[in-house]
Each structure stands twice: as structure tokens, then as C-alpha cells.
PDB file of C-alpha atoms in Angstrom:
ATOM      1  CA  UNK F   1     -16.809 -90.334 137.347  1.00 40.00           C
ATOM      2  CA  UNK F   2     -15.235 -88.458 134.453  1.00 40.00           C
ATOM      3  CA  UNK F   3     -12.861 -90.885 132.773  1.00 45.00           C
ATOM      4  CA  UNK F   4      -9.589 -89.740 131.209  1.00 46.00           C
ATOM      5  CA  UNK F   5      -9.881 -88.539 127.634  1.00 44.00           C
ATOM      6  CA  UNK F   6      -7.948 -91.358 125.963  1.00 46.00           C
ATOM      7  CA  UNK F   7      -9.575 -92.390 122.690  1.00 46.00           C
ATOM      8  CA  UNK F   8      -9.667 -95.920 121.285  1.00 44.00           C
ATOM      9  CA  UNK F   9      -7.123 -95.135 118.598  1.00 49.00           C
ATOM     10  CA  UNK F  10      -4.648 -93.385 120.912  1.00 66.00           C
ATOM     11  CA  UNK F  11      -4.229 -95.994 123.651  1.00 69.00           C
ATOM     12  CA  UNK F  12      -0.705 -97.365 123.836  1.00 90.00           C
ATOM     13  CA  UNK F  13       0.373 -97.795 127.468  1.00 97.00           C
ATOM     14  CA  UNK F  14      -1.569 -98.994 130.511  1.00 98.00           C
ATOM     15  CA  UNK F  15      -0.604 -97.258 133.768  1.00 98.00           C
ATOM     16  CA  UNK F  16      -1.664 -99.150 136.895  1.00 98.00           C
ATOM     17  CA  UNK F  17      -1.648 -97.116 140.103  1.00 98.00           C
ATOM     18  CA  UNK F  18      -1.422 -98.651 143.541  1.00 98.00           C
ATOM     19  CA  UNK F  19      -3.509 -96.661 146.040  1.00 98.00           C
ATOM     20  CA  UNK F  20      -2.413 -97.029 149.666  1.00 97.00           C
ATOM     21  CA  UNK F  21       0.857 -95.288 150.545  1.00 97.00           C
ATOM     22  CA  UNK F  22       1.381 -94.503 146.865  1.00 98.00           C
ATOM     23  CA  UNK F  23      -1.457 -92.043 146.312  1.00 98.00           C
ATOM     24  CA  UNK F  24      -3.084 -91.724 149.739  1.00 98.00           C
ATOM     25  CA  UNK F  25      -2.671 -92.746 153.349  1.00 97.00           C
ATOM     26  CA  UNK F  26      -5.809 -93.302 155.404  1.00 96.00           C
ATOM     27  CA  UNK F  27      -4.220 -94.052 158.746  1.00 92.00           C
ATOM     28  CA  UNK F  28      -6.019 -96.601 160.914  1.00 94.00           C
ATOM     29  CA  UNK F  29      -9.339 -96.584 159.042  1.00 97.00           C
ATOM     30  CA  UNK F  30      -8.713 -99.879 157.228  1.00 96.00           C
ATOM     31  CA  UNK F  31      -7.695-101.543 160.468  1.00 95.00           C
ATOM     32  CA  UNK F  32     -10.737-100.126 162.244  1.00 97.00           C
ATOM     33  CA  UNK F  33     -12.920-101.794 159.612  1.00 97.00           C
ATOM     34  CA  UNK F  34     -11.045-105.071 160.112  1.00 97.00           C
ATOM     35  CA  UNK F  35     -11.523-104.834 163.869  1.00 97.00           C
ATOM     36  CA  UNK F  36     -15.240-104.057 163.670  1.00 98.00           C
ATOM     37  CA  UNK F  37     -15.939-106.718 161.050  1.00 98.00           C
ATOM     38  CA  UNK F  38     -14.085-109.346 163.069  1.00 98.00           C
ATOM     39  CA  UNK F  39     -16.112-108.547 166.177  1.00 98.00           C
ATOM     40  CA  UNK F  40     -19.361-108.710 164.189  1.00 98.00           C
ATOM     41  CA  UNK F  41     -18.606-111.964 162.376  1.00 98.00           C
ATOM     42  CA  UNK F  42     -16.609-113.886 164.992  1.00 98.00           C
ATOM     43  CA  UNK F  43     -18.344-112.520 168.057  1.00 98.00           C
ATOM     44  CA  UNK F  44     -15.280-111.402 170.000  1.00 98.00           C
ATOM     45  CA  UNK F  45     -12.582-108.729 169.615  1.00 98.00           C
ATOM     46  CA  UNK F  46      -9.483-109.398 167.530  1.00 97.00           C
ATOM     47  CA  UNK F  47      -6.264-109.357 169.519  1.00 97.00           C
ATOM     48  CA  UNK F  48      -3.969-109.154 166.473  1.00 96.00           C
ATOM     49  CA  UNK F  49      -4.466-107.075 163.332  1.00 95.00           C
ATOM     50  CA  UNK F  50      -2.793-107.317 159.891  1.00 92.00           C
ATOM     51  CA  UNK F  51       0.604-105.677 159.492  1.00 88.00           C
ATOM     52  CA  UNK F  52       0.694-102.224 157.941  1.00 87.00           C
ATOM     53  CA  UNK F  53       2.038-101.304 154.528  1.00 85.00           C
ATOM     54  CA  UNK F  54       2.750-104.792 153.196  1.00 89.00           C
ATOM     55  CA  UNK F  55       0.694-104.551 149.996  1.00 92.00           C
ATOM     56  CA  UNK F  56      -0.929-107.926 150.697  1.00 94.00           C
ATOM     57  CA  UNK F  57      -4.401-108.152 149.176  1.00 97.00           C
ATOM     58  CA  UNK F  58      -7.360-107.688 151.500  1.00 97.00           C
ATOM     59  CA  UNK F  59      -8.675-111.274 151.117  1.00 97.00           C
ATOM     60  CA  UNK F  60      -5.282-112.631 152.191  1.00 97.00           C
ATOM     61  CA  UNK F  61      -4.985-110.053 154.979  1.00 97.00           C
ATOM     62  CA  UNK F  62      -8.454-110.963 156.234  1.00 97.00           C
ATOM     63  CA  UNK F  63      -7.663-114.666 156.087  1.00 97.00           C
ATOM     64  CA  UNK F  64      -4.531-113.944 158.099  1.00 97.00           C
ATOM     65  CA  UNK F  65      -6.586-111.884 160.548  1.00 98.00           C
ATOM     66  CA  UNK F  66      -8.829-114.866 161.193  1.00 98.00           C
ATOM     67  CA  UNK F  67      -5.976-117.334 161.577  1.00 97.00           C
ATOM     68  CA  UNK F  68      -3.878-115.039 163.758  1.00 97.00           C
ATOM     69  CA  UNK F  69      -6.830-114.781 166.109  1.00 98.00           C
ATOM     70  CA  UNK F  70      -7.480-118.495 166.396  1.00 98.00           C
ATOM     71  CA  UNK F  71      -9.981-119.044 163.565  1.00 98.00           C
ATOM     72  CA  UNK F  72      -8.396-121.709 161.391  1.00 96.00           C
ATOM     73  CA  UNK F  73      -9.210-124.521 158.981  1.00 97.00           C
ATOM     74  CA  UNK F  74     -12.830-125.015 157.927  1.00 97.00           C
ATOM     75  CA  UNK F  75     -13.997-122.349 160.377  1.00 97.00           C
ATOM     76  CA  UNK F  76     -11.873-119.757 158.555  1.00 97.00           C
ATOM     77  CA  UNK F  77     -13.168-121.037 155.205  1.00 97.00           C
ATOM     78  CA  UNK F  78     -16.733-120.580 156.396  1.00 97.00           C
ATOM     79  CA  UNK F  79     -16.232-117.120 157.885  1.00 98.00           C
ATOM     80  CA  UNK F  80     -14.045-115.586 155.163  1.00 98.00           C
ATOM     81  CA  UNK F  81     -16.952-114.756 152.773  1.00 98.00           C
ATOM     82  CA  UNK F  82     -18.804-113.063 155.612  1.00 98.00           C
ATOM     83  CA  UNK F  83     -15.710-111.051 156.485  1.00 98.00           C
ATOM     84  CA  UNK F  84     -15.258-110.018 152.850  1.00 98.00           C
ATOM     85  CA  UNK F  85     -18.810-108.666 152.922  1.00 98.00           C
ATOM     86  CA  UNK F  86     -18.511-107.028 156.333  1.00 98.00           C
ATOM     87  CA  UNK F  87     -15.181-105.226 155.919  1.00 98.00           C
ATOM     88  CA  UNK F  88     -16.308-102.942 153.024  1.00 98.00           C
ATOM     89  CA  UNK F  89     -19.550-102.198 154.851  1.00 98.00           C
ATOM     90  CA  UNK F  90     -17.717-101.108 157.977  1.00 98.00           C
ATOM     91  CA  UNK F  91     -15.169 -99.173 155.927  1.00 98.00           C
ATOM     92  CA  UNK F  92     -17.972 -97.295 154.144  1.00 98.00           C
ATOM     93  CA  UNK F  93     -19.394 -96.327 157.535  1.00 98.00           C
ATOM     94  CA  UNK F  94     -16.088 -94.537 158.174  1.00 98.00           C
ATOM     95  CA  UNK F  95     -16.010 -92.560 154.924  1.00 98.00           C
ATOM     96  CA  UNK F  96     -15.919 -89.278 156.822  1.00 98.00           C
ATOM     97  CA  UNK F  97     -12.943 -90.563 158.795  1.00 98.00           C
ATOM     98  CA  UNK F  98     -11.178 -91.263 155.511  1.00 98.00           C
ATOM     99  CA  UNK F  99     -11.877 -87.676 154.528  1.00 97.00           C
ATOM    100  CA  UNK F 100     -10.782 -86.135 157.831  1.00 97.00           C
ATOM    101  CA  UNK F 101      -7.873 -88.407 158.749  1.00 96.00           C
ATOM    102  CA  UNK F 102      -6.581 -89.419 155.337  1.00 97.00           C
ATOM    103  CA  UNK F 103      -3.984 -87.500 153.360  1.00 97.00           C
ATOM    104  CA  UNK F 104      -3.002 -87.253 149.714  1.00 98.00           C
ATOM    105  CA  UNK F 105       0.692 -88.067 149.455  1.00 98.00           C
ATOM    106  CA  UNK F 106       3.103 -85.437 148.095  1.00 98.00           C
ATOM    107  CA  UNK F 107       2.774 -84.947 144.354  1.00 98.00           C
ATOM    108  CA  UNK F 108       0.166 -87.666 143.936  1.00 98.00           C
ATOM    109  CA  UNK F 109      -2.623 -85.510 142.548  1.00 98.00           C
ATOM    110  CA  UNK F 110      -0.323 -83.699 140.135  1.00 98.00           C
ATOM    111  CA  UNK F 111       1.127 -87.016 138.977  1.00 98.00           C
ATOM    112  CA  UNK F 112      -2.339 -88.437 138.360  1.00 98.00           C
ATOM    113  CA  UNK F 113      -3.336 -85.353 136.389  1.00 98.00           C
ATOM    114  CA  UNK F 114      -0.150 -85.472 134.310  1.00 98.00           C
ATOM    115  CA  UNK F 115      -0.644 -89.111 133.327  1.00 98.00           C
ATOM    116  CA  UNK F 116      -4.345 -88.655 132.630  1.00 97.00           C
ATOM    117  CA  UNK F 117      -3.577 -85.721 130.320  1.00 97.00           C
ATOM    118  CA  UNK F 118      -1.428 -87.857 128.009  1.00 97.00           C
ATOM    119  CA  UNK F 119      -3.638 -89.123 125.152  1.00 95.00           C
ATOM    120  CA  UNK F 120      -1.776 -92.401 124.703  1.00 95.00           C
ATOM    121  CA  UNK F 121      -1.677 -93.371 128.400  1.00 97.00           C
ATOM    122  CA  UNK F 122      -4.553 -95.326 129.941  1.00 97.00           C
ATOM    123  CA  UNK F 123      -4.663 -94.554 133.663  1.00 98.00           C
ATOM    124  CA  UNK F 124      -6.323 -96.988 136.075  1.00 98.00           C
ATOM    125  CA  UNK F 125      -5.596 -98.822 139.333  1.00 98.00           C
ATOM    126  CA  UNK F 126      -4.176-102.133 140.476  1.00 98.00           C
ATOM    127  CA  UNK F 127      -4.741-102.480 144.177  1.00 98.00           C
ATOM    128  CA  UNK F 128      -4.893-104.941 147.027  1.00 97.00           C
ATOM    129  CA  UNK F 129      -8.075-103.176 148.132  1.00 97.00           C
ATOM    130  CA  UNK F 130     -11.461-104.703 147.613  1.00 98.00           C
ATOM    131  CA  UNK F 131     -13.207-102.743 144.890  1.00 98.00           C
ATOM    132  CA  UNK F 132     -15.676-101.008 147.227  1.00 98.00           C
ATOM    133  CA  UNK F 133     -12.900 -99.785 149.533  1.00 98.00           C
ATOM    134  CA  UNK F 134     -10.779 -98.598 146.619  1.00 98.00           C
ATOM    135  CA  UNK F 135     -13.608 -96.583 145.103  1.00 98.00           C
ATOM    136  CA  UNK F 136     -14.249 -94.829 148.418  1.00 98.00           C
ATOM    137  CA  UNK F 137     -10.589 -93.841 148.748  1.00 98.00           C
ATOM    138  CA  UNK F 138     -10.409 -92.557 145.177  1.00 98.00           C
ATOM    139  CA  UNK F 139     -13.727 -90.736 145.412  1.00 98.00           C
ATOM    140  CA  UNK F 140     -13.111 -89.025 148.748  1.00 98.00           C
ATOM    141  CA  UNK F 141      -9.987 -87.327 147.408  1.00 98.00           C
ATOM    142  CA  UNK F 142     -11.300 -86.647 143.895  1.00 98.00           C
ATOM    143  CA  UNK F 143      -8.847 -89.023 142.290  1.00 98.00           C
ATOM    144  CA  UNK F 144     -11.592 -90.907 140.478  1.00 98.00           C
ATOM    145  CA  UNK F 145     -11.568 -88.080 137.901  1.00 97.00           C
ATOM    146  CA  UNK F 146      -8.112 -89.117 136.738  1.00 98.00           C
ATOM    147  CA  UNK F 147      -8.339 -92.905 136.595  1.00 98.00           C
ATOM    148  CA  UNK F 148     -10.765 -95.208 134.826  1.00 97.00           C
ATOM    149  CA  UNK F 149     -11.556 -97.591 137.658  1.00 97.00           C
ATOM    150  CA  UNK F 150     -13.847 -99.684 135.465  1.00 97.00           C
ATOM    151  CA  UNK F 151     -10.794-101.261 133.818  1.00 98.00           C
ATOM    152  CA  UNK F 152      -8.710-101.652 136.969  1.00 98.00           C
ATOM    153  CA  UNK F 153      -7.690-104.727 138.936  1.00 98.00           C
ATOM    154  CA  UNK F 154      -8.951-105.193 142.501  1.00 98.00           C
ATOM    155  CA  UNK F 155      -8.519-107.935 145.060  1.00 98.00           C
ATOM    156  CA  UNK F 156     -12.241-108.550 144.631  1.00 97.00           C
ATOM    157  CA  UNK F 157     -11.218-109.991 141.254  1.00 98.00           C
ATOM    158  CA  UNK F 158      -8.429-112.238 142.548  1.00 98.00           C
ATOM    159  CA  UNK F 159      -6.663-112.534 145.891  1.00 97.00           C
ATOM    160  CA  UNK F 160      -3.384-113.266 144.084  1.00 97.00           C
ATOM    161  CA  UNK F 161      -2.078-109.804 143.302  1.00 97.00           C
ATOM    162  CA  UNK F 162       0.064-110.667 140.219  1.00 98.00           C
ATOM    163  CA  UNK F 163      -3.050-112.099 138.553  1.00 98.00           C
ATOM    164  CA  UNK F 164      -4.605-108.626 138.617  1.00 98.00           C
ATOM    165  CA  UNK F 165      -2.221-107.422 135.901  1.00 98.00           C
ATOM    166  CA  UNK F 166      -3.902-109.717 133.380  1.00 98.00           C
ATOM    167  CA  UNK F 167      -7.323-108.672 134.663  1.00 98.00           C
ATOM    168  CA  UNK F 168      -6.585-104.994 134.008  1.00 98.00           C
ATOM    169  CA  UNK F 169      -4.873-105.720 130.686  1.00 98.00           C
ATOM    170  CA  UNK F 170      -7.887-107.690 129.461  1.00 98.00           C
ATOM    171  CA  UNK F 171     -10.356-105.002 130.517  1.00 98.00           C
ATOM    172  CA  UNK F 172      -8.289-102.271 128.902  1.00 97.00           C
ATOM    173  CA  UNK F 173      -7.855-104.303 125.710  1.00 96.00           C
ATOM    174  CA  UNK F 174     -11.616-104.752 125.440  1.00 96.00           C
ATOM    175  CA  UNK F 175     -12.165-101.033 125.982  1.00 94.00           C
ATOM    176  CA  UNK F 176      -9.485 -99.691 123.668  1.00 93.00           C
ATOM    177  CA  UNK F 177      -9.038-102.461 121.077  1.00 92.00           C
ATOM    178  CA  UNK F 178      -5.318-102.488 121.860  1.00 91.00           C
ATOM    179  CA  UNK F 179      -3.262-105.317 123.358  1.00 93.00           C
ATOM    180  CA  UNK F 180      -1.390-104.420 126.543  1.00 97.00           C
ATOM    181  CA  UNK F 181       1.617-106.637 127.214  1.00 97.00           C
ATOM    182  CA  UNK F 182       4.635-106.217 129.492  1.00 97.00           C
ATOM    183  CA  UNK F 183       6.058-103.507 127.218  1.00 96.00           C
ATOM    184  CA  UNK F 184       2.764-101.594 127.329  1.00 97.00           C
ATOM    185  CA  UNK F 185       2.013-101.860 131.049  1.00 98.00           C
ATOM    186  CA  UNK F 186       3.539 -99.967 133.991  1.00 98.00           C
ATOM    187  CA  UNK F 187       2.751-100.395 137.685  1.00 98.00           C
ATOM    188  CA  UNK F 188       3.371 -97.477 140.032  1.00 98.00           C
ATOM    189  CA  UNK F 189       3.490 -98.601 143.664  1.00 98.00           C
ATOM    190  CA  UNK F 190       5.311 -98.424 146.978  1.00 97.00           C
ATOM    191  CA  UNK F 191       5.604-101.979 148.278  1.00 96.00           C
ATOM    192  CA  UNK F 192       7.535-105.160 147.615  1.00 97.00           C
ATOM    193  CA  UNK F 193       4.202-106.678 146.607  1.00 97.00           C
ATOM    194  CA  UNK F 194       3.892-104.066 143.849  1.00 98.00           C
ATOM    195  CA  UNK F 195       7.323-105.052 142.562  1.00 98.00           C
ATOM    196  CA  UNK F 196       6.495-108.759 142.716  1.00 98.00           C
ATOM    197  CA  UNK F 197       3.195-108.111 140.991  1.00 98.00           C
ATOM    198  CA  UNK F 198       4.926-106.519 138.029  1.00 98.00           C
ATOM    199  CA  UNK F 199       7.638-109.159 137.755  1.00 98.00           C
ATOM    200  CA  UNK F 200       5.273-112.122 138.037  1.00 98.00           C
ATOM    201  CA  UNK F 201       2.236-110.549 136.397  1.00 98.00           C
ATOM    202  CA  UNK F 202       3.902-109.009 133.358  1.00 98.00           C
ATOM    203  CA  UNK F 203       4.421-105.264 133.812  1.00 98.00           C
ATOM    204  CA  UNK F 204       7.225-102.759 134.235  1.00 98.00           C
ATOM    205  CA  UNK F 205       7.503-101.329 137.736  1.00 98.00           C
ATOM    206  CA  UNK F 206       8.080 -97.777 138.902  1.00 98.00           C
ATOM    207  CA  UNK F 207       8.470 -98.064 142.666  1.00 98.00           C
ATOM    208  CA  UNK F 208       7.910 -95.052 144.899  1.00 98.00           C
ATOM    209  CA  UNK F 209       9.601 -94.960 148.298  1.00 98.00           C
ATOM    210  CA  UNK F 210       6.594 -93.299 149.927  1.00 96.00           C
ATOM    211  CA  UNK F 211       5.546 -96.274 152.039  1.00 94.00           C
ATOM    212  CA  UNK F 212       7.246 -98.492 154.590  1.00 94.00           C
ATOM    213  CA  UNK F 213       9.825-100.018 152.205  1.00 96.00           C
ATOM    214  CA  UNK F 214      13.136 -98.181 151.660  1.00 97.00           C
ATOM    215  CA  UNK F 215      14.236 -97.323 148.138  1.00 98.00           C
ATOM    216  CA  UNK F 216      17.179 -99.733 148.361  1.00 98.00           C
ATOM    217  CA  UNK F 217      14.935-102.714 149.061  1.00 98.00           C
ATOM    218  CA  UNK F 218      12.589-101.775 146.226  1.00 98.00           C
ATOM    219  CA  UNK F 219      15.541-101.671 143.838  1.00 98.00           C
ATOM    220  CA  UNK F 220      16.937-104.951 145.139  1.00 98.00           C
ATOM    221  CA  UNK F 221      13.544-106.589 144.633  1.00 98.00           C
ATOM    222  CA  UNK F 222      13.691-105.778 140.926  1.00 98.00           C
ATOM    223  CA  UNK F 223      11.856-102.506 140.367  1.00 98.00           C
ATOM    224  CA  UNK F 224      12.769-101.025 136.992  1.00 98.00           C
ATOM    225  CA  UNK F 225      12.821 -97.496 138.428  1.00 98.00           C
ATOM    226  CA  UNK F 226      12.706 -96.205 142.008  1.00 98.00           C
ATOM    227  CA  UNK F 227      11.530 -92.671 142.783  1.00 98.00           C
ATOM    228  CA  UNK F 228      11.647 -90.984 146.194  1.00 98.00           C
ATOM    229  CA  UNK F 229       8.082 -89.694 145.775  1.00 98.00           C
ATOM    230  CA  UNK F 230       5.667 -88.426 143.108  1.00 98.00           C
ATOM    231  CA  UNK F 231       6.548 -84.739 143.306  1.00 98.00           C
ATOM    232  CA  UNK F 232       8.304 -84.659 139.920  1.00 98.00           C
ATOM    233  CA  UNK F 233       5.518 -85.393 137.431  1.00 98.00           C
ATOM    234  CA  UNK F 234       7.738 -84.616 134.443  1.00 98.00           C
ATOM    235  CA  UNK F 235      10.262 -87.220 135.542  1.00 98.00           C
ATOM    236  CA  UNK F 236       7.490 -89.741 136.152  1.00 98.00           C
ATOM    237  CA  UNK F 237       6.260 -89.303 132.584  1.00 98.00           C
ATOM    238  CA  UNK F 238       9.817 -89.593 131.317  1.00 98.00           C
ATOM    239  CA  UNK F 239      10.295 -92.867 133.184  1.00 98.00           C
ATOM    240  CA  UNK F 240       7.017 -94.269 131.865  1.00 98.00           C
ATOM    241  CA  UNK F 241       8.123 -93.390 128.327  1.00 97.00           C
ATOM    242  CA  UNK F 242      11.549 -94.890 128.882  1.00 97.00           C
ATOM    243  CA  UNK F 243      10.119 -98.200 130.050  1.00 97.00           C
ATOM    244  CA  UNK F 244       7.613 -98.451 127.191  1.00 94.00           C
ATOM    245  CA  UNK F 245       9.528 -97.081 124.188  1.00 83.00           C
ATOM    246  CA  UNK F 246       8.796-100.185 122.173  1.00 64.00           C
ATOM    247  CA  UNK F 247       5.057 -99.725 122.620  1.00 55.00           C
ATOM    248  CA  UNK F 248       5.075 -96.630 120.442  1.00 51.00           C
ATOM    249  CA  UNK F 249       6.751 -98.441 117.549  1.00 47.00           C
ATOM    250  CA  UNK F 250       4.374-101.409 117.370  1.00 47.00           C
TER     251      UNK F 250
END
């Protein structure tokens, strides 16, 4: 991966991109991996699959998958680690399906490039995906050139999504010798979970109505800014600057 060109002395603002339904949409591939992993680990087909587009982290979605299909209590505790190993393996086996069935959402690539080109913006990800799944999605569409995934937050780090803000902030601080607090951190995402993550985790939120949640609900949930999509990269940069003005004066 070619990381963005931000230097240690330039870093001022951490930009945390959600992946699914913000940057890309991979259709049923995630759910196919859930289905296949469940059959492998539990020994029977799953009758109910996780809801789409909620933003819930994969460990919580997988736990729900087990419980919704009758695997509860200590049995779920025992099988969850095996599921967390099996799901990325099955997802990786469908990499070509990600490539052929997945789509880059309107404006996403241009928005990524615009943020990565700014010397004082540190571009990475904060995602409910397990790390292995996230890296496949970014790599398939060439987005890994515009984010530094090594300092991102993944549900492999913590199943509680708001906790991933601190994970990414710490990793970025170690890399760039610059503290990233709420005034230096912006989440860009499409779901109510993205909004909650920013509010509880300590980040400003630019919500994008590109997923299953209407713009009105994103605003009501507390997003600082709501955009219809990512097609206006100049406006996106303007909103990032507007939310982090104080970062440039510290």
C-alpha cells in the first residue's frame, strides 16, 4: 500500500472513513460469508441473517447471528471465536465476487483522493468490519492507496464501535507525534452507528445519506453535518475544515 503523503510535522486532523455504504457496497457477499461460516461452525444452515446497513460491528452481528438461530448462552460464547475466524476466511474466498458484484459509491474515490492530497489531513478508516474483511474491500477497489489502514480502527480491535475512535487516535498520535482529540477527528459515515460512534467516542461526524438511513434521521441523531453523497469533494473538504477550525490554531 502507498500511504498518503502526510508528514509528521503536518498532521493536524484525523479523518476516519466508514467503508460499507459510505465508500463501497458489496451486495450480499458479507452475508454469504456469514451463511457459509455458520454452516461450517454450527453444522446446519442459518435461517436468519443479520440485518443490512445497520453499522453494527461484525463481532456483535455474528453474536446476533448465533443467537437468532438458536445458539445462545455458553454455546454462543464457545462458538463465537470460531465464527470470527471463519467469516474472514469465507469472505476472502469470495474476493472475486466483491470485485464483480461490488460498486464504488458515487464520488467516493474522488473524495478519498481529495482528502489524501491535503498535507494536514490524516486519512484512515473506522469500520465495523473485521480487519481482514476491510482490507479486502479497500484493496479490491484500489482505495488502500488513499488511506493508511495501519492506523485505523477495526472491529477486530474492539466490538464496541465508539471505542475504535480512541484506538485510531492513539495509533495516529504514535505515528505523527500529534494528539488527536474531538476537535482534530472527523468520522465520515452513513449509519446511525457512525453518528453514535462520533458522539460517544469523541469525534465530529459528517454523515452521508448513501446508506439505508435517511438524511433527516442522521441529523436528528446528532450528526454535525449531513451530505446527500460524496460527489462534491470541495464541499466535503470545506465541512472538514469547518468542524476542525480550532485544530489549526493549537
